[in-house]
PDB file of C-alpha atoms and ligand atoms in Angstrom:
ATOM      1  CA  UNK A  12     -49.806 -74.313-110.145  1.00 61.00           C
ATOM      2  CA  UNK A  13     -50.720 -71.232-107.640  1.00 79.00           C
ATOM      3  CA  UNK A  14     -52.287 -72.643-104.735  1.00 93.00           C
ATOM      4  CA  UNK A  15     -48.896 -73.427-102.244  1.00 97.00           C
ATOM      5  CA  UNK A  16     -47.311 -76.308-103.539  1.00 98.00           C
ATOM      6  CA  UNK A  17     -44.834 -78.732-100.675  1.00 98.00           C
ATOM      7  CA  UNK A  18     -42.952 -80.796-102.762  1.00 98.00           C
ATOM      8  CA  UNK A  19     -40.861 -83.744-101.805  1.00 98.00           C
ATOM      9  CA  UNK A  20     -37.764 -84.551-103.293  1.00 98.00           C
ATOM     10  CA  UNK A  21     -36.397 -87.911-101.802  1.00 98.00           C
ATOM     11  CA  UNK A  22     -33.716 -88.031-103.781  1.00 98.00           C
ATOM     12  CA  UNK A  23     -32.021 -91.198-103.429  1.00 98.00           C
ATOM     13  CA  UNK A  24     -34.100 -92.593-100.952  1.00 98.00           C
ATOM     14  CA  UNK A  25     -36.832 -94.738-100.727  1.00 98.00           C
ATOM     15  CA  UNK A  26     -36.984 -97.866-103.130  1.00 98.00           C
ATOM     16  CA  UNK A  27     -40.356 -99.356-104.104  1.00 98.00           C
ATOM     17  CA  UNK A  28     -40.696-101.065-100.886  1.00 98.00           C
ATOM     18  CA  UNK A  29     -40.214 -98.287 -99.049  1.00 98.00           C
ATOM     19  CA  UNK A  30     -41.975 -95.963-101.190  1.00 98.00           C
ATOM     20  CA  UNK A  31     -45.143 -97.790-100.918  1.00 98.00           C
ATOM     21  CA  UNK A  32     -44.647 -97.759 -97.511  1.00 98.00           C
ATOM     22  CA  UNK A  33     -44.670 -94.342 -97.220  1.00 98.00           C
ATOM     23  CA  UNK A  34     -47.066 -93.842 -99.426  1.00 98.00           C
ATOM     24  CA  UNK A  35     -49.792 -96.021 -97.262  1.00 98.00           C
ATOM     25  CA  UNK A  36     -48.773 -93.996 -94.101  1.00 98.00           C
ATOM     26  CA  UNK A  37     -48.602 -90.382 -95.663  1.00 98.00           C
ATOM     27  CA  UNK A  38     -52.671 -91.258 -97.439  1.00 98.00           C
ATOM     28  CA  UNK A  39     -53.544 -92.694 -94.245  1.00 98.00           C
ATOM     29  CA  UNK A  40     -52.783 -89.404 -91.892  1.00 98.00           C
ATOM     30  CA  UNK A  41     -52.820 -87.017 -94.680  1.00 98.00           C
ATOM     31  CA  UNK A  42     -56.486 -86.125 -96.437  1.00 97.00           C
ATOM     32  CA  UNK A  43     -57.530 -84.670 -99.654  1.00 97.00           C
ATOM     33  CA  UNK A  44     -57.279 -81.051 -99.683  1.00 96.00           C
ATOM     34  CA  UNK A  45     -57.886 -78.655-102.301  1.00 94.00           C
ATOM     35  CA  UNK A  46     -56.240 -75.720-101.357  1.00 96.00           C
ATOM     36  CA  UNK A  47     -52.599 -76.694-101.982  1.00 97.00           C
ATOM     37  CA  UNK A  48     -50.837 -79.359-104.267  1.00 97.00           C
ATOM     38  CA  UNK A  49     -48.664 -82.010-102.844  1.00 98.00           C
ATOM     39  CA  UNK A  50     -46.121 -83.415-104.799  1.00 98.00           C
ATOM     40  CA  UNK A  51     -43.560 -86.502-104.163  1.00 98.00           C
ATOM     41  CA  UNK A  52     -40.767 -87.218-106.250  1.00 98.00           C
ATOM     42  CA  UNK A  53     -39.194 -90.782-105.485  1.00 98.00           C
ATOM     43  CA  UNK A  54     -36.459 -92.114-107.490  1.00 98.00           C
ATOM     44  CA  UNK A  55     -37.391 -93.415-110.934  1.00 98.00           C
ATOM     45  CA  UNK A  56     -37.123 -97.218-109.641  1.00 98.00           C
ATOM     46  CA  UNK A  57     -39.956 -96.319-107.786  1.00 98.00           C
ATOM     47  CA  UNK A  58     -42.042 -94.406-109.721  1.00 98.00           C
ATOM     48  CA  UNK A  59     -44.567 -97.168-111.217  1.00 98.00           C
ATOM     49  CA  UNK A  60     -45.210 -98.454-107.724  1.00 98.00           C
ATOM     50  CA  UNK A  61     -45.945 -94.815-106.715  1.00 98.00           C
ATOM     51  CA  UNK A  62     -48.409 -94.466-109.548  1.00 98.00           C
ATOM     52  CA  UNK A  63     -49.753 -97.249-108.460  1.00 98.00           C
ATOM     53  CA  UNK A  64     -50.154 -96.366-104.843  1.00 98.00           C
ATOM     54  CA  UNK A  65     -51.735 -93.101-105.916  1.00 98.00           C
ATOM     55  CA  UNK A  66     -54.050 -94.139-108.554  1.00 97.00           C
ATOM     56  CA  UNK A  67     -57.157 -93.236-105.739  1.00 96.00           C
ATOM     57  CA  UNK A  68     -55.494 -89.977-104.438  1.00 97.00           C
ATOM     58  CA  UNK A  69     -55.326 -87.585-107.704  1.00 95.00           C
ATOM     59  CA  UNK A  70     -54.607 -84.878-104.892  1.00 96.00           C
ATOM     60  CA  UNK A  71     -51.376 -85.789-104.545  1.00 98.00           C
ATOM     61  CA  UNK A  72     -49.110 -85.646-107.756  1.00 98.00           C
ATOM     62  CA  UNK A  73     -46.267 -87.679-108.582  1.00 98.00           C
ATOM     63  CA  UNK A  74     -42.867 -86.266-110.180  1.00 98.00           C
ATOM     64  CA  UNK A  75     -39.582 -87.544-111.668  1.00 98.00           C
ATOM     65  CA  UNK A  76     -36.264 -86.567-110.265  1.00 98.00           C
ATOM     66  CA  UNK A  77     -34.979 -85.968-113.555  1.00 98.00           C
ATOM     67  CA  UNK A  78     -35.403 -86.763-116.874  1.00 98.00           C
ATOM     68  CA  UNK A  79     -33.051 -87.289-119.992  1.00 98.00           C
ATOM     69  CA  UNK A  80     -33.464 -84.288-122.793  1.00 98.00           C
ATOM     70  CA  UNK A  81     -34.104 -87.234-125.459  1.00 98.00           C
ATOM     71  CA  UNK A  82     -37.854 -89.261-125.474  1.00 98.00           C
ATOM     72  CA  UNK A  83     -35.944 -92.377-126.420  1.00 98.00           C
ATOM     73  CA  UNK A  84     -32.644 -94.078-127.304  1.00 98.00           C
ATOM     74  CA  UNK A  85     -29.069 -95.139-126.227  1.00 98.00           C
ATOM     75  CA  UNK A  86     -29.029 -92.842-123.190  1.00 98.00           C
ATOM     76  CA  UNK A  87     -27.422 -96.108-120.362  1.00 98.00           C
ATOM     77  CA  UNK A  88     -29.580 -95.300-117.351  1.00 97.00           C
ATOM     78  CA  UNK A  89     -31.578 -92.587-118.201  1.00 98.00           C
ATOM     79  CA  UNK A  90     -35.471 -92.114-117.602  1.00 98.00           C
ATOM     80  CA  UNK A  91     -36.873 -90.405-120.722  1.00 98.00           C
ATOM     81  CA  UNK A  92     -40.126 -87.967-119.874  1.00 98.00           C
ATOM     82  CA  UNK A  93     -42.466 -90.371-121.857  1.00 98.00           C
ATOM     83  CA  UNK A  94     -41.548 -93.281-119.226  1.00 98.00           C
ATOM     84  CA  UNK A  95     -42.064 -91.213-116.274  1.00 98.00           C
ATOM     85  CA  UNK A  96     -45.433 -90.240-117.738  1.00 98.00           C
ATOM     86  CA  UNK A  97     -46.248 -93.883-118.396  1.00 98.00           C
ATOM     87  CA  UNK A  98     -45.957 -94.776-114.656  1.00 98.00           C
ATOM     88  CA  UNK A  99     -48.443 -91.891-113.490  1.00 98.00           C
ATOM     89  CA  UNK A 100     -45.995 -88.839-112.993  1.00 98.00           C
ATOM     90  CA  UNK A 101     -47.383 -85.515-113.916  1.00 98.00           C
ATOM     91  CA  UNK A 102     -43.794 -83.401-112.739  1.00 98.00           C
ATOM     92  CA  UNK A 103     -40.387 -83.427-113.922  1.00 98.00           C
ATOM     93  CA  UNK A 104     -37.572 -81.582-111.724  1.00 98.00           C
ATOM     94  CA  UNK A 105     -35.651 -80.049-113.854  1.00 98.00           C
ATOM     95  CA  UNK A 106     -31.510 -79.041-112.444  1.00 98.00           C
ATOM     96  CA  UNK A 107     -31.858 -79.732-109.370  1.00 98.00           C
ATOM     97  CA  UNK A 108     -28.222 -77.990-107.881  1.00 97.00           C
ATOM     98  CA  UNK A 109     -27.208 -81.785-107.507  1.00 98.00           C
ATOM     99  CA  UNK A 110     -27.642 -82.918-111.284  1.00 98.00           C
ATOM    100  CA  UNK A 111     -26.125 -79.686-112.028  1.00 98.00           C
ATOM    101  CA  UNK A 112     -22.885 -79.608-109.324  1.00 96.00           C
ATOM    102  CA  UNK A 113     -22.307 -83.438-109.338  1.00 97.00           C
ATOM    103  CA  UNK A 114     -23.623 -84.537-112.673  1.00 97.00           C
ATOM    104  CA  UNK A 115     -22.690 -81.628-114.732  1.00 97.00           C
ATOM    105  CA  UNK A 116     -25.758 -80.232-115.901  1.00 98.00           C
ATOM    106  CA  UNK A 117     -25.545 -77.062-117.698  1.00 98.00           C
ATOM    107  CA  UNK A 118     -28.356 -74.254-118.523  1.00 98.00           C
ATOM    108  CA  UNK A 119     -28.019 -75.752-122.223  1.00 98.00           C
ATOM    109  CA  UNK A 120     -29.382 -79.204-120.870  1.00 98.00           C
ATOM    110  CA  UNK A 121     -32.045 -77.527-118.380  1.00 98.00           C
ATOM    111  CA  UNK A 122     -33.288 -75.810-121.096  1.00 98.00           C
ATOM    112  CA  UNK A 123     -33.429 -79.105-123.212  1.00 98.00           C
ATOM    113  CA  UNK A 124     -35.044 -81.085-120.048  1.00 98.00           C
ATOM    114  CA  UNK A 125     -37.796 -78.632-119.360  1.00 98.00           C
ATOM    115  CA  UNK A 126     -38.775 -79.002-122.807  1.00 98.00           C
ATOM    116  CA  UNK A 127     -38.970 -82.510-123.325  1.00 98.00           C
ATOM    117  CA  UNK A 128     -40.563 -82.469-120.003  1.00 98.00           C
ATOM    118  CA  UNK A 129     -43.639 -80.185-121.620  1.00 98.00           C
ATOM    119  CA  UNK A 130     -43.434 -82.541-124.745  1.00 98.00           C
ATOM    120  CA  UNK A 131     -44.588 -85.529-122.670  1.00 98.00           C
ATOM    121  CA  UNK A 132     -47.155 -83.875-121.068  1.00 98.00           C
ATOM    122  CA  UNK A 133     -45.166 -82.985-117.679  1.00 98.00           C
ATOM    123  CA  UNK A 134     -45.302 -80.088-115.931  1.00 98.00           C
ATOM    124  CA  UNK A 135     -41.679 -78.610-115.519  1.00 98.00           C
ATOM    125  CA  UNK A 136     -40.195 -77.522-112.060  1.00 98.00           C
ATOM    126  CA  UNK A 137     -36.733 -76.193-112.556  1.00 98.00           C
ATOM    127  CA  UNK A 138     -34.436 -75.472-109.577  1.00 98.00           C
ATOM    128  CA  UNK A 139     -32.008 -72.422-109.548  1.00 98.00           C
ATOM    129  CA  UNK A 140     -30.162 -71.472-107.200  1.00 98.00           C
ATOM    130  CA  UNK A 141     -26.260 -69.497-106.485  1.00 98.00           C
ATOM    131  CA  UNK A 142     -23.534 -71.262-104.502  1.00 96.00           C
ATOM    132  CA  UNK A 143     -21.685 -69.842-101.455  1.00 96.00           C
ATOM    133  CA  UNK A 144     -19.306 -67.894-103.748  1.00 97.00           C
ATOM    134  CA  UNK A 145     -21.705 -66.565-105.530  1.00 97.00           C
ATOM    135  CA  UNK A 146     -23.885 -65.120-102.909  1.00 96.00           C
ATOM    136  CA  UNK A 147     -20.139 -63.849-101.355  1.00 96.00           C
ATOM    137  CA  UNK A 148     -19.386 -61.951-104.688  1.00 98.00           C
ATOM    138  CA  UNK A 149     -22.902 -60.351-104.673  1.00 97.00           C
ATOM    139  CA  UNK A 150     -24.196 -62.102-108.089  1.00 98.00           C
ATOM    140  CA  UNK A 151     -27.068 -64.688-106.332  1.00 98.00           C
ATOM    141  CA  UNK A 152     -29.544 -62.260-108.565  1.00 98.00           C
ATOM    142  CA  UNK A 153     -27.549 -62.468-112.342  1.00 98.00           C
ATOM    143  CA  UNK A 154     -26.934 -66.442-111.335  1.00 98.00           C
ATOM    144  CA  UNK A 155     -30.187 -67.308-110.465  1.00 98.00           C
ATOM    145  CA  UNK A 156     -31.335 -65.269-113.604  1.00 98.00           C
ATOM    146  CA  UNK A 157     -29.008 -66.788-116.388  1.00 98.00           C
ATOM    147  CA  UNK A 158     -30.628 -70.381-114.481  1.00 98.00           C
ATOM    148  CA  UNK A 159     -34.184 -68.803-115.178  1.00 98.00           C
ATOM    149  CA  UNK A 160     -33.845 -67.530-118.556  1.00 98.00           C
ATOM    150  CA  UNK A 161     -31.746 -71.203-119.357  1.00 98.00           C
ATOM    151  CA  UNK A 162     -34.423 -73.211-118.292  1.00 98.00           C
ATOM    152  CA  UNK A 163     -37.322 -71.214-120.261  1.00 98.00           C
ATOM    153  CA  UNK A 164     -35.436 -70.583-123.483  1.00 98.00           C
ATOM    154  CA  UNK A 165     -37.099 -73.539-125.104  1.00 98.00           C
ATOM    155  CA  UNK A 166     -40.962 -72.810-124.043  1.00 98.00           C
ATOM    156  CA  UNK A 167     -43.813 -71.076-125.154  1.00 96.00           C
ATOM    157  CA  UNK A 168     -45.388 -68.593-123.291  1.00 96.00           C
ATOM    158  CA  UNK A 169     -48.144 -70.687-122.233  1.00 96.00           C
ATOM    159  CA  UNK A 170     -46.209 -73.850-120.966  1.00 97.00           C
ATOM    160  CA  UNK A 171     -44.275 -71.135-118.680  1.00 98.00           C
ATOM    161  CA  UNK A 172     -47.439 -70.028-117.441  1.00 97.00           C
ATOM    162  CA  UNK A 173     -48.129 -73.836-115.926  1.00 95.00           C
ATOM    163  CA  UNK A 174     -44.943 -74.395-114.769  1.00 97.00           C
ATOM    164  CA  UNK A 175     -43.206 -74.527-111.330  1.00 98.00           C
ATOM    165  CA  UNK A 176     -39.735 -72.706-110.290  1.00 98.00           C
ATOM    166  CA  UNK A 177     -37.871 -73.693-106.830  1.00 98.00           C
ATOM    167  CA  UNK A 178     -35.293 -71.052-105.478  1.00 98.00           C
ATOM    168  CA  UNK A 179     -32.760 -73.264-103.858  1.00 98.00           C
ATOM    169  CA  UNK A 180     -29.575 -71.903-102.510  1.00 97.00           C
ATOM    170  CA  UNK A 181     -27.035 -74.482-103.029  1.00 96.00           C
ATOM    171  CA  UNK A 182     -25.512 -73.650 -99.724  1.00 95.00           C
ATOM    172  CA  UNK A 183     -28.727 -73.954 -98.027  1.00 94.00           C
ATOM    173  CA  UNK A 184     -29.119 -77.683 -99.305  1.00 94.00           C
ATOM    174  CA  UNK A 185     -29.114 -80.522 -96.784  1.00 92.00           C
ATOM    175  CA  UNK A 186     -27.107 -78.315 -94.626  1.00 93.00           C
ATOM    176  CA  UNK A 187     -29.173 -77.121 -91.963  1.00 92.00           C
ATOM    177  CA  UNK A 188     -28.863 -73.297 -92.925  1.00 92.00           C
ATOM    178  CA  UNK A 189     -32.217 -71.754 -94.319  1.00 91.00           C
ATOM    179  CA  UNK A 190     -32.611 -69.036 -96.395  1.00 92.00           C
ATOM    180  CA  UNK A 191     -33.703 -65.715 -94.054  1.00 94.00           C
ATOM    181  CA  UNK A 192     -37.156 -65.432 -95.684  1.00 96.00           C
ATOM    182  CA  UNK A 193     -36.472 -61.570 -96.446  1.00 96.00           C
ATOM    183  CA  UNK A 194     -33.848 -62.891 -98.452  1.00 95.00           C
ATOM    184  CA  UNK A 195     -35.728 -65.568-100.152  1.00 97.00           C
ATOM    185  CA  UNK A 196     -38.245 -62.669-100.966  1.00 98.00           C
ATOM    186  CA  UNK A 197     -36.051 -60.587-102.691  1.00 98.00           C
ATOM    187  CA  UNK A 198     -34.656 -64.002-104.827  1.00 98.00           C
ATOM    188  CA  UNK A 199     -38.217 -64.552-105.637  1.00 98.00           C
ATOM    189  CA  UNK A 200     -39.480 -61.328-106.295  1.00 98.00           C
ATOM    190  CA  UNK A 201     -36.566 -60.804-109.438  1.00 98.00           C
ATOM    191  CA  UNK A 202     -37.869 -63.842-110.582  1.00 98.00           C
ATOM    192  CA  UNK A 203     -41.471 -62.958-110.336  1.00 98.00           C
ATOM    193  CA  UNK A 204     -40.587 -59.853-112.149  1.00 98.00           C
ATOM    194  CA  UNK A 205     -38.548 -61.419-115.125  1.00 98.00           C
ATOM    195  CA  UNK A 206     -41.408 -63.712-115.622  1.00 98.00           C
ATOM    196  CA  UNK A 207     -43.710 -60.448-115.909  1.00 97.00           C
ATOM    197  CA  UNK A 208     -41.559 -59.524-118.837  1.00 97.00           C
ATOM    198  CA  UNK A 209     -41.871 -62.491-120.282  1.00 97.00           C
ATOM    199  CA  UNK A 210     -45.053 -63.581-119.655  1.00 96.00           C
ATOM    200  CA  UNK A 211     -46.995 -60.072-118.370  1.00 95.00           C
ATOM    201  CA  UNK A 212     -50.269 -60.916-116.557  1.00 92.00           C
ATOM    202  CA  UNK A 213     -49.716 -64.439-116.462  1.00 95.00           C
ATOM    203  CA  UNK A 214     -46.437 -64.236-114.719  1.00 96.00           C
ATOM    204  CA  UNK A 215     -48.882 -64.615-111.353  1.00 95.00           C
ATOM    205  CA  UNK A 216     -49.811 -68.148-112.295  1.00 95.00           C
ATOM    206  CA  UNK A 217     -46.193 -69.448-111.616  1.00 97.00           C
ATOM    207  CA  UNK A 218     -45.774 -70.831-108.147  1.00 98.00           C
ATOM    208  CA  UNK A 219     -42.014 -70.172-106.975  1.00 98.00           C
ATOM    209  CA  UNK A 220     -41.128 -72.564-104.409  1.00 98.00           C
ATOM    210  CA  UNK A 221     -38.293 -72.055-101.339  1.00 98.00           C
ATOM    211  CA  UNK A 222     -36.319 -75.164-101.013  1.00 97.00           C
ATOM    212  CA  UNK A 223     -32.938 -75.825 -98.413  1.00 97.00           C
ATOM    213  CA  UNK A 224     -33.021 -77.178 -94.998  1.00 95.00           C
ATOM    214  CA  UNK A 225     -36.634 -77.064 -94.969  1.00 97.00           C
ATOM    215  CA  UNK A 226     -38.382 -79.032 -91.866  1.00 97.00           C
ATOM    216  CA  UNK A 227     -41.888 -78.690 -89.798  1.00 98.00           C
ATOM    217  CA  UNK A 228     -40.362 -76.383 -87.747  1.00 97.00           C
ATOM    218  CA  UNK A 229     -39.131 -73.660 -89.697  1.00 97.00           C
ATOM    219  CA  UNK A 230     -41.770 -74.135 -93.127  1.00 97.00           C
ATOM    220  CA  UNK A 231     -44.914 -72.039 -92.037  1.00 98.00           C
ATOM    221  CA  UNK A 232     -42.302 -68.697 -91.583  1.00 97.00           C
ATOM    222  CA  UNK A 233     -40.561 -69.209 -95.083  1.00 97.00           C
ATOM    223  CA  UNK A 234     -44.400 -70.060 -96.663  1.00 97.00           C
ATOM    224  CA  UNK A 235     -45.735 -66.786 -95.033  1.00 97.00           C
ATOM    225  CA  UNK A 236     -42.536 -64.741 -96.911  1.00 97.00           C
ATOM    226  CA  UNK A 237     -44.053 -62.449 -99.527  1.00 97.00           C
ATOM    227  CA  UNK A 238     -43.365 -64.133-102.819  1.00 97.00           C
ATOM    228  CA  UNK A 239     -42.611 -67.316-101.478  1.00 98.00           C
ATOM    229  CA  UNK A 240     -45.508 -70.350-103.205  1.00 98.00           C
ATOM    230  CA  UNK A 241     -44.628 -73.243-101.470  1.00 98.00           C
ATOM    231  CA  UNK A 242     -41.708 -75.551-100.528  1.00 98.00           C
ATOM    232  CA  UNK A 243     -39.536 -78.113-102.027  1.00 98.00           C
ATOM    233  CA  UNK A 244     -38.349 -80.610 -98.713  1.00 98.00           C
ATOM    234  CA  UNK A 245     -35.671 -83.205 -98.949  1.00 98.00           C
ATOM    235  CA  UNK A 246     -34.511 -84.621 -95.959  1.00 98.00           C
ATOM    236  CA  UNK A 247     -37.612 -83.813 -93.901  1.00 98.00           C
ATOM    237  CA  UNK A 248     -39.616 -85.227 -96.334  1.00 98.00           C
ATOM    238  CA  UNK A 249     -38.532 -88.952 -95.557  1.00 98.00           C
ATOM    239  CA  UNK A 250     -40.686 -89.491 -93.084  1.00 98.00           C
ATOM    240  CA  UNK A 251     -44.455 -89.666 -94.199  1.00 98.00           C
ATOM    241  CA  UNK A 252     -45.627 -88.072 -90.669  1.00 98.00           C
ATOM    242  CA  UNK A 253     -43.455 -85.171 -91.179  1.00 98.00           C
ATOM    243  CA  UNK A 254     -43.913 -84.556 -94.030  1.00 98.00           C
ATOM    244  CA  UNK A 255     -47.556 -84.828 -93.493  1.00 98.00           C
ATOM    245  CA  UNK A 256     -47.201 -82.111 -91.202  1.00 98.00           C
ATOM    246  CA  UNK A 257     -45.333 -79.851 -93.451  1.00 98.00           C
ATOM    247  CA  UNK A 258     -47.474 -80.408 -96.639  1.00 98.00           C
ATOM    248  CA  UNK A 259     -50.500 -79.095 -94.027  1.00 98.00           C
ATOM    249  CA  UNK A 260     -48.701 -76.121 -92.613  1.00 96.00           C
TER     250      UNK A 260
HETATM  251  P1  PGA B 305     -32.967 -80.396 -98.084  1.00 63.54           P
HETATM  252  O1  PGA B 305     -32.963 -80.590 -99.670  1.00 63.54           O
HETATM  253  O2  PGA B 305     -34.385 -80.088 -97.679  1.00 63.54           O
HETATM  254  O3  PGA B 305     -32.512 -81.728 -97.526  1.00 63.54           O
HETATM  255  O4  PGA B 305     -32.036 -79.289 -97.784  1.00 63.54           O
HETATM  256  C1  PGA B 305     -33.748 -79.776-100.485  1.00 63.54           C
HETATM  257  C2  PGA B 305     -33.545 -80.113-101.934  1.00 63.54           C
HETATM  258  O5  PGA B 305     -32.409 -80.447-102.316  1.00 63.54           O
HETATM  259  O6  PGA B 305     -34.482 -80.061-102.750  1.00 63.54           O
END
């Protein structure tokens, strides 16, 4: 996943009327290109009527919010990997700082999700990212670290080659309050070189996305920030004309 990736997560927005749409505006103002990958992540109620939608448009690819560790079983109101797979995703978020501050994901689960996520043929795209008190005691680096190494302690080498990371502050979420890029840079940079150690060569084929507060005004800056491999948009990603403009910036 090099080429710049613009992700949107709608989080829990946009039913399947809505989605579709969405979906009919965003194709109709937005054309195939091959130089980045667009991704939209709608709620798993509308995930088969997304599939569905983008059946003709394999340039744009479709992910699940989140997925349950398990492929199957008594998991009340879960969406297992295989399902999401079934309805034409090819992405599964994986700890989003939501699931993990108001659902109570831990690294333990992240690590559990991302591989299920590879099991079913998805391609993993875990969020990390420190909270205010953690960027005020100086440990964003060692937090977003432990998140990393979490999240890729169940994969081989070569499924963390083809996967996705997003650096998102937590105190940068939905809050109006970006990253500076500089500082994104040097978030993404430690994780670029932990994947090195990991991974060596191959550490370059990991697109790691900037997400918080994102919008068409401020995402061609943080995209031009050494390090920095796309975005991952909530709010401004709502609207299929803006976020048409941000998945061409
Ligand atoms: P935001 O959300 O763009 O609304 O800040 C980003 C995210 O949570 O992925």
């Amino acid at each position: 996943m090099r080429k710049p990736v613009f992700a949107a997560n709608w989080k829990m927005n946009h039913g399947p009327q809505d989605t579709r749409a969405f979906l009919t505006r965003f194709l109709a103002v937005y054309p195939p290109r091959d130089d980045r990958t667009v991704i939209v992540l709608p709620p798993a109620v509308s995930l088969a009527v997304a599939g569905f939608a983008l059946r003709d448009r394999p340039d744009v690819q479709l992910g699940v919010q989140s997925i349950h560790w398990e492929d199957k079983g008594a998991f009340t109101g879960e969406t297992s990997a295989p399902m999401a797979r079934d309805c034409g995703a090819t992405v599964a978020l994986v700890g989003h700082s939501e699931r993990r501050q108001l659902f109570g994901e831990t690294d333990d689960m992240t690590a559990r999700k991302c591989a299920a996520a590879v099991r079913a043929g998805l391609t993993p795209l875990l969020c990390v990212g420190e909270r205010i008190e953690e960027r005020d005691r100086g440990i964003t680096l060692a937090v977003v670290l432990r998140q990393v190494k979490a999240g890729l302690s169940r994969l081989d080498k070569s499924h963390i080659a083809s996967m996705a990371i997003a650096y998102e502050p937590v105190w940068a979420i939905g809050t109006g309050k970006t990253a500076r890029p500089e500082d994104a840079t040097i978030v993404h940079t430690a994780i670029r070189r932990h994947l090195r150690e990991v991974i060596t060569s191959r550490a370059e084929d990991v697109a790691i996305l900037y997400g918080g507060s994102v919008t068409a005004e401020n995402a061609a800056e943080l995209l031009a920030a050494p390090e920095v491999n796309g975005l991952l948009v909530g709010s401004a990603s709502l609207d299929a004309d803006t976020w048409a403009r941000i998945a061409s910036t």
